[in-house]
mmCIF file of C-alpha atoms in Angstrom:
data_model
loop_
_atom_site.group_PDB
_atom_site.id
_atom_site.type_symbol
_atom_site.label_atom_id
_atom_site.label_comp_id
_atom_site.label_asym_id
_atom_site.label_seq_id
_atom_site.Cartn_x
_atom_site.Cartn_y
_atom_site.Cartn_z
ATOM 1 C CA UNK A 1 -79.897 98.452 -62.768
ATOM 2 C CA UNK A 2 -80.720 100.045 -59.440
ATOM 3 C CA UNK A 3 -81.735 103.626 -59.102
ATOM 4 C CA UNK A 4 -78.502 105.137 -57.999
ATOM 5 C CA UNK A 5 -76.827 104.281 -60.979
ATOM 6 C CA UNK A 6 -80.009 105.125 -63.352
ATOM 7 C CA UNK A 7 -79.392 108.318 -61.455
ATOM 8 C CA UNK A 8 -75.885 108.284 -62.162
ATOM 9 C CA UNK A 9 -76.727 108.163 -66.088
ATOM 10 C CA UNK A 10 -79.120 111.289 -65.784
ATOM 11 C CA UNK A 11 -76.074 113.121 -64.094
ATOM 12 C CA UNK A 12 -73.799 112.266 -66.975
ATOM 13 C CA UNK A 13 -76.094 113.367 -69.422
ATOM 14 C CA UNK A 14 -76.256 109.942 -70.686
ATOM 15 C CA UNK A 15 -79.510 108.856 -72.800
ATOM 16 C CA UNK A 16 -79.667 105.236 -71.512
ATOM 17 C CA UNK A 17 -80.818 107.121 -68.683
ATOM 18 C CA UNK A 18 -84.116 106.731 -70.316
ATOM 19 C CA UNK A 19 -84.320 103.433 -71.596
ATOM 20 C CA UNK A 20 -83.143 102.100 -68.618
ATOM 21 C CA UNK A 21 -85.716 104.104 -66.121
ATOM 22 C CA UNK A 22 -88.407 102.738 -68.770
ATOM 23 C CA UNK A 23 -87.072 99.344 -68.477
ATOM 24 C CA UNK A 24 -86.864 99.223 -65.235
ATOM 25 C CA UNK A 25 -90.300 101.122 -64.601
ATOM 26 C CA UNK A 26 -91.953 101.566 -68.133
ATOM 27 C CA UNK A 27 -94.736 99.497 -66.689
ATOM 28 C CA UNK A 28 -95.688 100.871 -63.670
ATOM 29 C CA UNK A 29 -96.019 104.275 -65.205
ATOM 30 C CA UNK A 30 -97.855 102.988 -67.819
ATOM 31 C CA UNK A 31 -100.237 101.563 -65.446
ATOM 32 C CA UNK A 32 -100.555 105.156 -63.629
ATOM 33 C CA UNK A 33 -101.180 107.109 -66.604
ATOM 34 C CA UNK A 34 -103.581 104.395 -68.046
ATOM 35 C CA UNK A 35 -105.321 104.325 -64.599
ATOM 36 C CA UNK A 36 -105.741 107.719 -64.603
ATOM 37 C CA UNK A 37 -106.649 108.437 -68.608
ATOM 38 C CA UNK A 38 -108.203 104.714 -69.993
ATOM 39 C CA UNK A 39 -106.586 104.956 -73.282
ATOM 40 C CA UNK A 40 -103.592 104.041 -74.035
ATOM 41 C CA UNK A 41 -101.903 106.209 -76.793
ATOM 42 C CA UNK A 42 -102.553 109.042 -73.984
ATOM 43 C CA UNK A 43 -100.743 107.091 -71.707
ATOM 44 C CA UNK A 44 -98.025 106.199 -73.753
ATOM 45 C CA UNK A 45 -97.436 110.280 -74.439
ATOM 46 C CA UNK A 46 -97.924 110.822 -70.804
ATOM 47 C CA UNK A 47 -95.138 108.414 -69.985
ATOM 48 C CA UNK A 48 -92.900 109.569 -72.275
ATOM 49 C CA UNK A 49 -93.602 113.250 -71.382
ATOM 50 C CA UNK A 50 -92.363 112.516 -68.039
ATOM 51 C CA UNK A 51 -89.307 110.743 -69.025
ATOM 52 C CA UNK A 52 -88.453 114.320 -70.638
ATOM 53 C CA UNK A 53 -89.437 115.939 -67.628
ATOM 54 C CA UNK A 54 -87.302 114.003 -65.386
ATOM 55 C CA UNK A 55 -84.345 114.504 -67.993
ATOM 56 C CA UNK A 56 -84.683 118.187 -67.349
ATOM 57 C CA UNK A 57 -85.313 117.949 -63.740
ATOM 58 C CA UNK A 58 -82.331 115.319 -63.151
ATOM 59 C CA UNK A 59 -79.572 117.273 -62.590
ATOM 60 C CA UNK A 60 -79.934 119.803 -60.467
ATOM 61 C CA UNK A 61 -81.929 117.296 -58.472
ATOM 62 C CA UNK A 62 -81.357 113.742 -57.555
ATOM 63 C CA UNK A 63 -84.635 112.074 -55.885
ATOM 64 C CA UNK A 64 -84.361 110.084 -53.548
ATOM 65 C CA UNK A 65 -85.893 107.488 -53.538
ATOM 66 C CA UNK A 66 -86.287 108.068 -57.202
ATOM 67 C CA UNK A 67 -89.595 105.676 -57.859
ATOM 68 C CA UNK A 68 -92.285 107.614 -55.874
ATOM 69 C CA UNK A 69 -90.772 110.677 -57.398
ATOM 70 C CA UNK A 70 -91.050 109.184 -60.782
ATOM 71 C CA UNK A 71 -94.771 108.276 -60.728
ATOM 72 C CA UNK A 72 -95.621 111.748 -58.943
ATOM 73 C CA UNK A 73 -94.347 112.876 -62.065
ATOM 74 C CA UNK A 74 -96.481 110.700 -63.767
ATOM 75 C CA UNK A 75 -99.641 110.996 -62.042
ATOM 76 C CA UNK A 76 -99.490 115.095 -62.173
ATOM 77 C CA UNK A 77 -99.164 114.976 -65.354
ATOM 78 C CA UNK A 78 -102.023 112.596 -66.255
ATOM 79 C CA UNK A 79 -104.204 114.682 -63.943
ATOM 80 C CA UNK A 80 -103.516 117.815 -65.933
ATOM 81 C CA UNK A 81 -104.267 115.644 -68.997
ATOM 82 C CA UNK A 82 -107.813 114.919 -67.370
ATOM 83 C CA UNK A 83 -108.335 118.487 -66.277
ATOM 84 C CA UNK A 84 -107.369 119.900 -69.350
ATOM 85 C CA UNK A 85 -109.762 117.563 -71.563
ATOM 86 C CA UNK A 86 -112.598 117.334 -68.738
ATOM 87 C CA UNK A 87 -115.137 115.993 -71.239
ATOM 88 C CA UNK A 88 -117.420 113.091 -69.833
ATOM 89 C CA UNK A 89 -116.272 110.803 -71.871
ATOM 90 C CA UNK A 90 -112.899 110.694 -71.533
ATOM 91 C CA UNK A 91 -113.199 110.961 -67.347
ATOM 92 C CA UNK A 92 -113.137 106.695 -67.014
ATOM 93 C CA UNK A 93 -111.548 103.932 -66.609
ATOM 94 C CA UNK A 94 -110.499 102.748 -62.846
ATOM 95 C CA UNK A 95 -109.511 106.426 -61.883
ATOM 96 C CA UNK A 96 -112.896 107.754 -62.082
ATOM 97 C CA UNK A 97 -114.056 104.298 -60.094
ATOM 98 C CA UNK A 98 -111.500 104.881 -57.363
ATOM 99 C CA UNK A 99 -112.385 108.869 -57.120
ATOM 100 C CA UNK A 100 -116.058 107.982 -56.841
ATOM 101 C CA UNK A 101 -115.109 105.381 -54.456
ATOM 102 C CA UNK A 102 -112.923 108.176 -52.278
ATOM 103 C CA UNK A 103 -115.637 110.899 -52.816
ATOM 104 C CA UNK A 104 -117.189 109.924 -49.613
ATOM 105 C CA UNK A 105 -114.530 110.082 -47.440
ATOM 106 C CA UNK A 106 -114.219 114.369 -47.671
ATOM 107 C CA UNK A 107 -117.233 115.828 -45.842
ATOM 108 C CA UNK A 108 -119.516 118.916 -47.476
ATOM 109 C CA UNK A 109 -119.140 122.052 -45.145
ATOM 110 C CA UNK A 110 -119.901 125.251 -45.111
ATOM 111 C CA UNK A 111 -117.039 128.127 -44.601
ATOM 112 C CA UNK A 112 -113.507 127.826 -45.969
ATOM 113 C CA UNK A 113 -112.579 125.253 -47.961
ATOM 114 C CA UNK A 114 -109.688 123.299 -47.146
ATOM 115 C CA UNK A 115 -106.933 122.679 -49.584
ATOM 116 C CA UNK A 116 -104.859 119.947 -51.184
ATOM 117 C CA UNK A 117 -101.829 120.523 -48.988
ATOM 118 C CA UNK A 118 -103.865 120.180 -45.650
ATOM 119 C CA UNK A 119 -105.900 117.178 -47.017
ATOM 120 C CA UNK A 120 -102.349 115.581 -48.429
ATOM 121 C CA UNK A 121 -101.014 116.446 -44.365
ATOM 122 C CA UNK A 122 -104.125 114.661 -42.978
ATOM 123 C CA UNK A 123 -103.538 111.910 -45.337
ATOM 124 C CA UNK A 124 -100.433 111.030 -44.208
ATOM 125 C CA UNK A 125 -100.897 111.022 -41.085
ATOM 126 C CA UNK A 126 -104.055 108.958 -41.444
ATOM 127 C CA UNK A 127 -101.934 106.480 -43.495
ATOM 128 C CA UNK A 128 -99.193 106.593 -40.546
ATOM 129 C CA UNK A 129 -102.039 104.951 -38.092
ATOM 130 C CA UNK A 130 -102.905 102.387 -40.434
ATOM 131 C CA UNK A 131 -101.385 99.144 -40.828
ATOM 132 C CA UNK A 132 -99.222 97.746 -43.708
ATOM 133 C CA UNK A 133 -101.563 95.908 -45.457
ATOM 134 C CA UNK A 134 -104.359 98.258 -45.508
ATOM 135 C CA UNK A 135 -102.383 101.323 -46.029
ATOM 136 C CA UNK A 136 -100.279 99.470 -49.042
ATOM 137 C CA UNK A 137 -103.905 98.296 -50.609
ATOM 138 C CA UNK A 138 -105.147 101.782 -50.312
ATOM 139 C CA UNK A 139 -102.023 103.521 -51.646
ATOM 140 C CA UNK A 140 -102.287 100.805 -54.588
ATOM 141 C CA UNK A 141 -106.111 101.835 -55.412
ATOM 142 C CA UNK A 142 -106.056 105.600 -55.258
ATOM 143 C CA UNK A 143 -101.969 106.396 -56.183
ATOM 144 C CA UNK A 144 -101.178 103.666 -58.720
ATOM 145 C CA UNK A 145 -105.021 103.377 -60.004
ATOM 146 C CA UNK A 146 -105.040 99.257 -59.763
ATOM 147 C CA UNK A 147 -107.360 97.712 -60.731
ATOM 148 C CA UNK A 148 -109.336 95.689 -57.075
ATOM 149 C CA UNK A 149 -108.623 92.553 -59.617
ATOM 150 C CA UNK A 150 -105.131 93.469 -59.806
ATOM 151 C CA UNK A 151 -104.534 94.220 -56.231
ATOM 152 C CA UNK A 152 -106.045 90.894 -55.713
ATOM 153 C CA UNK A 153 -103.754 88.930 -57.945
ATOM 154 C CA UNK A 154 -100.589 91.339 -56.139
ATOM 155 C CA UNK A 155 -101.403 90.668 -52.674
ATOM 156 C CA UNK A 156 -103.199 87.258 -52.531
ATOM 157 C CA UNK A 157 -106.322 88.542 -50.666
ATOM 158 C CA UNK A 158 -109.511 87.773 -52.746
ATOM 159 C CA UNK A 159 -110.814 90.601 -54.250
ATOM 160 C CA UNK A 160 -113.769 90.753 -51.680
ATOM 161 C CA UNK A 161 -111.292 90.889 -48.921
ATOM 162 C CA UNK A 162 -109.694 93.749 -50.772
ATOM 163 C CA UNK A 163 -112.830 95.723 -51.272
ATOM 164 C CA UNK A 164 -113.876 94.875 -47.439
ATOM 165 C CA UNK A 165 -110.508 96.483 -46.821
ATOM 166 C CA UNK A 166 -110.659 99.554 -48.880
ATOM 167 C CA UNK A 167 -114.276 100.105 -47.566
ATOM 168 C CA UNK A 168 -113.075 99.719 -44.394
ATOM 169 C CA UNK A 169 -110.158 102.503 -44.340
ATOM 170 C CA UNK A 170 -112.302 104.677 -46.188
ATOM 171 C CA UNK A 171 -114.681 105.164 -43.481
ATOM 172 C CA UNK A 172 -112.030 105.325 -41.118
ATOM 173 C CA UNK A 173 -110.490 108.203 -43.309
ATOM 174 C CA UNK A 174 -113.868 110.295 -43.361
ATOM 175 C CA UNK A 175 -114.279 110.156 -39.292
ATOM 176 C CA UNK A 176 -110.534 111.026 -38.941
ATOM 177 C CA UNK A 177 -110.921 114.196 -42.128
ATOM 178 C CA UNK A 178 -114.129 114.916 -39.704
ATOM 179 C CA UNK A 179 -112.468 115.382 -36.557
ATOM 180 C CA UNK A 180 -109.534 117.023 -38.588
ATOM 181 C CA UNK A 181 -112.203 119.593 -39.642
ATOM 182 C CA UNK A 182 -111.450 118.875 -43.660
ATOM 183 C CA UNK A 183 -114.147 119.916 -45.539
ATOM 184 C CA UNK A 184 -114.457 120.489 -49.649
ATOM 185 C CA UNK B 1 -113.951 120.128 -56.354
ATOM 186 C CA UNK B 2 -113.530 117.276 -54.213
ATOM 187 C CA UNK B 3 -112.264 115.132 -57.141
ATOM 188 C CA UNK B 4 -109.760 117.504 -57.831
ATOM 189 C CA UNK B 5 -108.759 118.418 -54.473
ATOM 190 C CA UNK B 6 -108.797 114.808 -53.414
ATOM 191 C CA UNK B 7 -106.401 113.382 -56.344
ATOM 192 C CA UNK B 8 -103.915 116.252 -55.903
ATOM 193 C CA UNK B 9 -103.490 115.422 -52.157
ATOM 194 C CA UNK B 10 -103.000 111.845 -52.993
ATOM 195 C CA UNK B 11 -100.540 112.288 -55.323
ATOM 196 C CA UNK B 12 -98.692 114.162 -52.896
ATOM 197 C CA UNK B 13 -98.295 111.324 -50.594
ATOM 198 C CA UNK B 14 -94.971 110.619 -48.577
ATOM 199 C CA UNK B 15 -92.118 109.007 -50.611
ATOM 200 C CA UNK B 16 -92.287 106.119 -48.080
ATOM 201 C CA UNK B 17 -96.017 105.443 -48.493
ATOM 202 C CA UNK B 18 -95.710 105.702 -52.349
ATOM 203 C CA UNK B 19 -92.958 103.449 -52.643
ATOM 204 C CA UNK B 20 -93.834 100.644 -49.454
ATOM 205 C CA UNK B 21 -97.181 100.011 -51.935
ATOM 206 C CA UNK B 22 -95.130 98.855 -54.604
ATOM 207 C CA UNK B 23 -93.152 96.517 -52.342
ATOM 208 C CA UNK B 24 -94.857 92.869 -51.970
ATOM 209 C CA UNK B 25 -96.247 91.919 -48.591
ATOM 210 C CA UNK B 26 -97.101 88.463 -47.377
ATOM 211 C CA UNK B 27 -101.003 88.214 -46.692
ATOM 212 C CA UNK B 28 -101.906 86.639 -42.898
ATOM 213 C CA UNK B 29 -104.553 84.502 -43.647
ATOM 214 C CA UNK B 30 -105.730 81.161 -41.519
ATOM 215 C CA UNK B 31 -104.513 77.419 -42.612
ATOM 216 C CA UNK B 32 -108.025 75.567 -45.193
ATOM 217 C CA UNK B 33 -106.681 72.616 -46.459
ATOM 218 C CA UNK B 34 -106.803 71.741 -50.419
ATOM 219 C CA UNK B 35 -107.131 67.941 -51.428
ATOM 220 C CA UNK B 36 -104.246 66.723 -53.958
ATOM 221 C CA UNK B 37 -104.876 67.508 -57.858
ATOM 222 C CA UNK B 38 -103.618 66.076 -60.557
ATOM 223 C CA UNK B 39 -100.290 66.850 -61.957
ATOM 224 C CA UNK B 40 -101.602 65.815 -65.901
ATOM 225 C CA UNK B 41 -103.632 68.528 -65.419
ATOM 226 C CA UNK B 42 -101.241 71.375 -64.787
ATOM 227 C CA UNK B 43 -99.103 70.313 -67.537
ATOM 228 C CA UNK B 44 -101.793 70.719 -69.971
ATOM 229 C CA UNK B 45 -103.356 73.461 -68.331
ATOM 230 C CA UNK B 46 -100.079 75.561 -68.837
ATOM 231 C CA UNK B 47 -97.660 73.478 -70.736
ATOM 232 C CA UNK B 48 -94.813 73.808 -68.293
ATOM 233 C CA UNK B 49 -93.171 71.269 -66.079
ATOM 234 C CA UNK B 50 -90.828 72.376 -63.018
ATOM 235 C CA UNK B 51 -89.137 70.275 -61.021
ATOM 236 C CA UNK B 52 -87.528 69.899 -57.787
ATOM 237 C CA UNK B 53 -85.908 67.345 -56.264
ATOM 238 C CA UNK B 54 -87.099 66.705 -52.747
ATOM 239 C CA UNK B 55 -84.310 67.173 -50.446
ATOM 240 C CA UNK B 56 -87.450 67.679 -47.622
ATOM 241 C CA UNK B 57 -90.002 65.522 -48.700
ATOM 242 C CA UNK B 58 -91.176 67.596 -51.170
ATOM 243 C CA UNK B 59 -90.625 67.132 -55.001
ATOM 244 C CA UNK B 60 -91.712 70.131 -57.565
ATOM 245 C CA UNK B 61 -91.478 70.506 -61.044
ATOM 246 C CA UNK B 62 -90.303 73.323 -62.567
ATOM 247 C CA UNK B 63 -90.287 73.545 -66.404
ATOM 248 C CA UNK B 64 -88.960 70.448 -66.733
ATOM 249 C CA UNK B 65 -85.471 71.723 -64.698
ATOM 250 C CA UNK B 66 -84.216 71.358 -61.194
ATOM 251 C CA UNK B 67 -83.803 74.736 -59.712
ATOM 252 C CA UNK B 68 -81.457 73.394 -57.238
ATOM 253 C CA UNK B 69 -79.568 72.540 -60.085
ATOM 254 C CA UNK B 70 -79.711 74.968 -62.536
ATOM 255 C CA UNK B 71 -81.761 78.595 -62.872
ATOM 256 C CA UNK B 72 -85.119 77.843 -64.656
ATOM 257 C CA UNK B 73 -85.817 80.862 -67.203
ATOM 258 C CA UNK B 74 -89.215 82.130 -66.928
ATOM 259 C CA UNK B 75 -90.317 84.051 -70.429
ATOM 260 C CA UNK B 76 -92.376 87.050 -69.724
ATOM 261 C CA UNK B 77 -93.567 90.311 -71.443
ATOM 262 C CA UNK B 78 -90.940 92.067 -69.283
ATOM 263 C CA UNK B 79 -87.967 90.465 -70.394
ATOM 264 C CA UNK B 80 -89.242 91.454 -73.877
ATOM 265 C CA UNK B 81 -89.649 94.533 -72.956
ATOM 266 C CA UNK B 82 -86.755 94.967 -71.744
ATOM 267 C CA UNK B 83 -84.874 93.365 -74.214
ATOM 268 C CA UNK B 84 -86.354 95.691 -76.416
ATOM 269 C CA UNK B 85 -85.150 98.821 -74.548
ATOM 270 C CA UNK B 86 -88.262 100.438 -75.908
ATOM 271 C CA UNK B 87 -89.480 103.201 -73.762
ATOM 272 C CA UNK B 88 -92.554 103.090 -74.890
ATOM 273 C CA UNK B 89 -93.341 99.241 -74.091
ATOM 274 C CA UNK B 90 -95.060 98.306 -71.050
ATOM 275 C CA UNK B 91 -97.730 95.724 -69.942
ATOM 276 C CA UNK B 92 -100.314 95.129 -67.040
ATOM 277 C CA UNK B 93 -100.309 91.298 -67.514
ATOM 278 C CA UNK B 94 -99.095 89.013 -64.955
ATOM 279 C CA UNK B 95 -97.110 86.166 -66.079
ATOM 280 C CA UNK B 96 -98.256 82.579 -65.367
ATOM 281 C CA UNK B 97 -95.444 80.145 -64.033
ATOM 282 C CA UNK B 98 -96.582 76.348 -63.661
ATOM 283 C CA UNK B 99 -95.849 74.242 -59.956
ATOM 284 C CA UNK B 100 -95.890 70.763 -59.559
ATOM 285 C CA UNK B 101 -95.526 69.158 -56.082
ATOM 286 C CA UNK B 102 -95.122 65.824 -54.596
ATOM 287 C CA UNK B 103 -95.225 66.389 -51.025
ATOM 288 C CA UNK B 104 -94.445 63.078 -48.985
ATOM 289 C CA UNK B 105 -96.585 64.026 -46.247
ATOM 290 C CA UNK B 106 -97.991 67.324 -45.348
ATOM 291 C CA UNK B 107 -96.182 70.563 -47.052
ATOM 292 C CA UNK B 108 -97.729 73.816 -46.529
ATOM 293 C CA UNK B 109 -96.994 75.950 -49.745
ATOM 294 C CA UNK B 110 -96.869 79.740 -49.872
ATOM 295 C CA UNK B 111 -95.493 83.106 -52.016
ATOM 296 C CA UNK B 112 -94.961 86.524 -51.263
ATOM 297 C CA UNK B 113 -96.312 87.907 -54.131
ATOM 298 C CA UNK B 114 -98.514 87.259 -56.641
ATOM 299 C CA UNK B 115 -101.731 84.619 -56.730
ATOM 300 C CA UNK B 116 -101.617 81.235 -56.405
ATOM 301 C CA UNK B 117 -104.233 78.762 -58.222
ATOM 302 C CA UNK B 118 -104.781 75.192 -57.836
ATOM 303 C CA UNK B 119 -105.472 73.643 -61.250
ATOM 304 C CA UNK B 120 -108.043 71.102 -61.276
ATOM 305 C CA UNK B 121 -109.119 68.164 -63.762
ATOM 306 C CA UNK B 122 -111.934 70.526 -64.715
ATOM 307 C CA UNK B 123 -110.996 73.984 -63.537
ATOM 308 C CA UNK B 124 -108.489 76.104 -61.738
ATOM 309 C CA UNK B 125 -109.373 77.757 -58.844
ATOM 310 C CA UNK B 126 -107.804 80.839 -56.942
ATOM 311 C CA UNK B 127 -106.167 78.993 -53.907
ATOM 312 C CA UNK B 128 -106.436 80.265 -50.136
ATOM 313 C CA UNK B 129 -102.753 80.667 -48.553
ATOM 314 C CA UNK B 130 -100.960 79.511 -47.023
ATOM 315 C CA UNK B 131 -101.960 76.070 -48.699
ATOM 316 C CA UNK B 132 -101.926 72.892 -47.554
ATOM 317 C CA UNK B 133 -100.334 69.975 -49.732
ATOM 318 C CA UNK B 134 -100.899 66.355 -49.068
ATOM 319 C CA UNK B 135 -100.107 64.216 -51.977
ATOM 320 C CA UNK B 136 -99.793 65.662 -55.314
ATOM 321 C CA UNK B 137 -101.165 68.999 -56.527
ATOM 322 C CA UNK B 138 -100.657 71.370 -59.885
ATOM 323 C CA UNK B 139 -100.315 75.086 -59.076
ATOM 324 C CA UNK B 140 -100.248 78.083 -61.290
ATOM 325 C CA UNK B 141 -98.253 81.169 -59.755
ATOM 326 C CA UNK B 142 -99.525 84.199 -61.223
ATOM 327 C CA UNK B 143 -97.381 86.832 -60.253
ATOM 328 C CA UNK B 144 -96.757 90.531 -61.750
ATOM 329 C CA UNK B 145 -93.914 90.777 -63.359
ATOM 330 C CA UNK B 146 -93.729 94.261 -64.667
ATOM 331 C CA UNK B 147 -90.814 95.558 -61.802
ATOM 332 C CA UNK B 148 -87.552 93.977 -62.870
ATOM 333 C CA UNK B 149 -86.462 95.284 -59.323
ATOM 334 C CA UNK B 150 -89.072 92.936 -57.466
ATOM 335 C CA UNK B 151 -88.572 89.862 -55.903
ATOM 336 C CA UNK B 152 -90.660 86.736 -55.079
ATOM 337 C CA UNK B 153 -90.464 83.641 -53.151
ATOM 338 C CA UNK B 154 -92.312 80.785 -53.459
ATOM 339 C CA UNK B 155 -92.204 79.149 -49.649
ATOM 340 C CA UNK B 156 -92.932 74.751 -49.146
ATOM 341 C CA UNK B 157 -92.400 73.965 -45.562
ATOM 342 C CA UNK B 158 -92.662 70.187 -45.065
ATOM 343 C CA UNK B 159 -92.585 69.025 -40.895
ATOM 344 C CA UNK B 160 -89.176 71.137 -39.972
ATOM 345 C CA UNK B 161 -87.640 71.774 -42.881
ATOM 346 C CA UNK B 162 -88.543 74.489 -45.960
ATOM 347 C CA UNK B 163 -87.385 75.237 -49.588
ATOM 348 C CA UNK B 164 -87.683 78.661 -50.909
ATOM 349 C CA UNK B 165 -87.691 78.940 -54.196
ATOM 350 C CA UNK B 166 -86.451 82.610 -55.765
ATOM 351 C CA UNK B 167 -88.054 84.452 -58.579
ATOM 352 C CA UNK B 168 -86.219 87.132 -59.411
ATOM 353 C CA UNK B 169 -85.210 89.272 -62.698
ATOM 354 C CA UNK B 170 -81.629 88.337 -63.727
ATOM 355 C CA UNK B 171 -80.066 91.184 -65.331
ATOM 356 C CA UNK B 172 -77.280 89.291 -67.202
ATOM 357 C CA UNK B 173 -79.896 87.347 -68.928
ATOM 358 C CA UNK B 174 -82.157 90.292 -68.532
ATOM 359 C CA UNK B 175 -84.686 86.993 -68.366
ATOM 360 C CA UNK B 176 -86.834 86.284 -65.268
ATOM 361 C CA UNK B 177 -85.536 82.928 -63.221
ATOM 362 C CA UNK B 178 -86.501 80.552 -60.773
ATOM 363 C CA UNK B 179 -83.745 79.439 -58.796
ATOM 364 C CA UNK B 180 -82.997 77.384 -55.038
ATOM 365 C CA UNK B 181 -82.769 80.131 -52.262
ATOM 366 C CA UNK B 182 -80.160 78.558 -49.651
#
């Protein structure tokens, strides 16, 4: 079914709405909120948390496109999950990899700190500069929390290619948040 | 925190950048050239057979159908899934589709998503693309199947002429298939 009429459904206040968002993208949440929380009961109440959320939020709105708007949805809420719990040894699993990986990019500073808005504004325009494969492999490890295996197996690249990538636009990312003036 | 401040920027990315990631891109990657393997092998390794008829010089089997002919049905953990309607079913596995070519002369053999592997008497190996087929060889397509709105296409160009073979999630059947792309 494609999104318009899954959108359709939430308008009418029909509940296949649901099962047919989570058929159609049960998985890739799934793989978000796991990403993000390594266990997967968590993820499974995360996922269907935001299938509630979107029936609440779906009318008055109507996203489009629907998908990033869906997983937004699914990564906030696994984030407040993390924050919330912040114990050691629940932080794991790939999103605590790819955050450590990231870490470097965002330069220590002294004065005002800059905030998520103006780092999400630099982002994008970083991205913008970048080229498809790069920015899609990047966007795969730090949004969606894949696994470099499973970005390998998506995109064909081996996964040292795909690490020489990531490495690559990271330090690109750090000069450009330098000369941007983000600091942390 | 820079964790913090980091992962709330990033999930505010652009709609466009969130949703281009999740769309499959063709790697660029230069020509190596792969000896022929064994077709035994691949059968046994995976215990499917596909086949093509050749209308190019290029035969491939296809769990045991012709997709020129007829749709080949791929099983996967997202048709289950979806069968199921269950929201709370998802997987992270990718799904493992057997390839068997006869190329009658050189066919150069490429997807646009997923991995390819070349199975070997003794081992199977992740394959460079696009790759080179002289002879016979046994493939394994590995491909993520967990979008039902994806598509993939399995590419065999032989001297002028190409076959493109379509995997794609058929929601009559609500079953992944394999099928001729004209």
């Amino acid at each position: 079914m494609d999104d318009e009429s899954i959108l359709d459904l939430f308008w009418q206040r029909d509940e296949r709405a649901v099962s047919e968002t989570s058929a159609k993208y049960g998985r890739l949440c799934g793989k978000i909120a796991f990403g993000i929380l390594g266990d997967p009961q968590d993820s499974e109440e995360i996922v269907n948390t935001a299938y509630f959320r979107l029936w609440n939020a779906i009318p008055p709105k109507r996203p489009d496109p629907f998908m990033p708007f869906l997983a937004r949805i699914v990564r906030n809420l696994a984030l407040n999950r993390l924050k919330a719990e912040r114990t050691q040894k629940r932080f794991g699993g790939e999103f605590a990899l790819s955050l450590d990986e990231l870490d470097e990019c965002i330069p220590d500073k002294k004065g005002a700190q800059s905030d998520s808005e103006h780092i999400r504004d630099c982002l994008n325009s970083f991205l913008k500069t970048q080229k498809r494969e790069p920015r899609s492999i990047f966007v795969m490890r730090y949004f969606y929390c894949e696994s470099i295996e499973d970005i390998a197996a998506k995109t064909g690249y081996s996964e040292s290619k795909v690490k020489s990538m990531l490495f690559r636009t990271r330090n690109k990312l750090r000069q450009f948040l330098e000369s941007e003036g983000i600091s942390v | 925190m820079k964790h913090e401040a980091l992962a709330d920027a990033i999930t505010m990315l652009d709609d466009d950048i969130i949703a281009e990631a999740q769309e499959p891109f063709r790697r660029r990657s230069p020509l190596p050239i792969f000896g022929a393997c064994t077709a035994a092998a691949a059968c046994a390794a995976a215990g499917i057979v596909f086949f093509v008829s050749g209308r190019t010089g290029t035969d491939i089997l296809v769990m045991g159908a012709d997709p020129s002919e007829k749709a080949v049905t791929i099983s996967s953990p997202a048709a289950a899934a979806v069968a199921a309607a269950d929201a709370r079913a998802y997987s992270m596995d990718t799904t493992d589709i057997s390839v068997e070519i006869t190329a009658s002369g050189t066919t150069v053999v490429d997807v646009s998503g997923g991995e390819l592997l070349v199975v070997g008497a003794d081992s199977t190996l992740p394959a460079e693309r696009p790759l080179e087929i002289s002879g016979e060889a046994s493939l394994i397509w590995s491909v993520p199947l967990w979008d039902i709105g994806a598509e993939f296409e399995l590419t065999a160009q032989n001297g002028g002429s190409s076959r493109v073979l379509l995997l794609s999630f058929d929601d009559s059947t609500q079953e992944w298939v394999v099928s001729e792309k004209y």
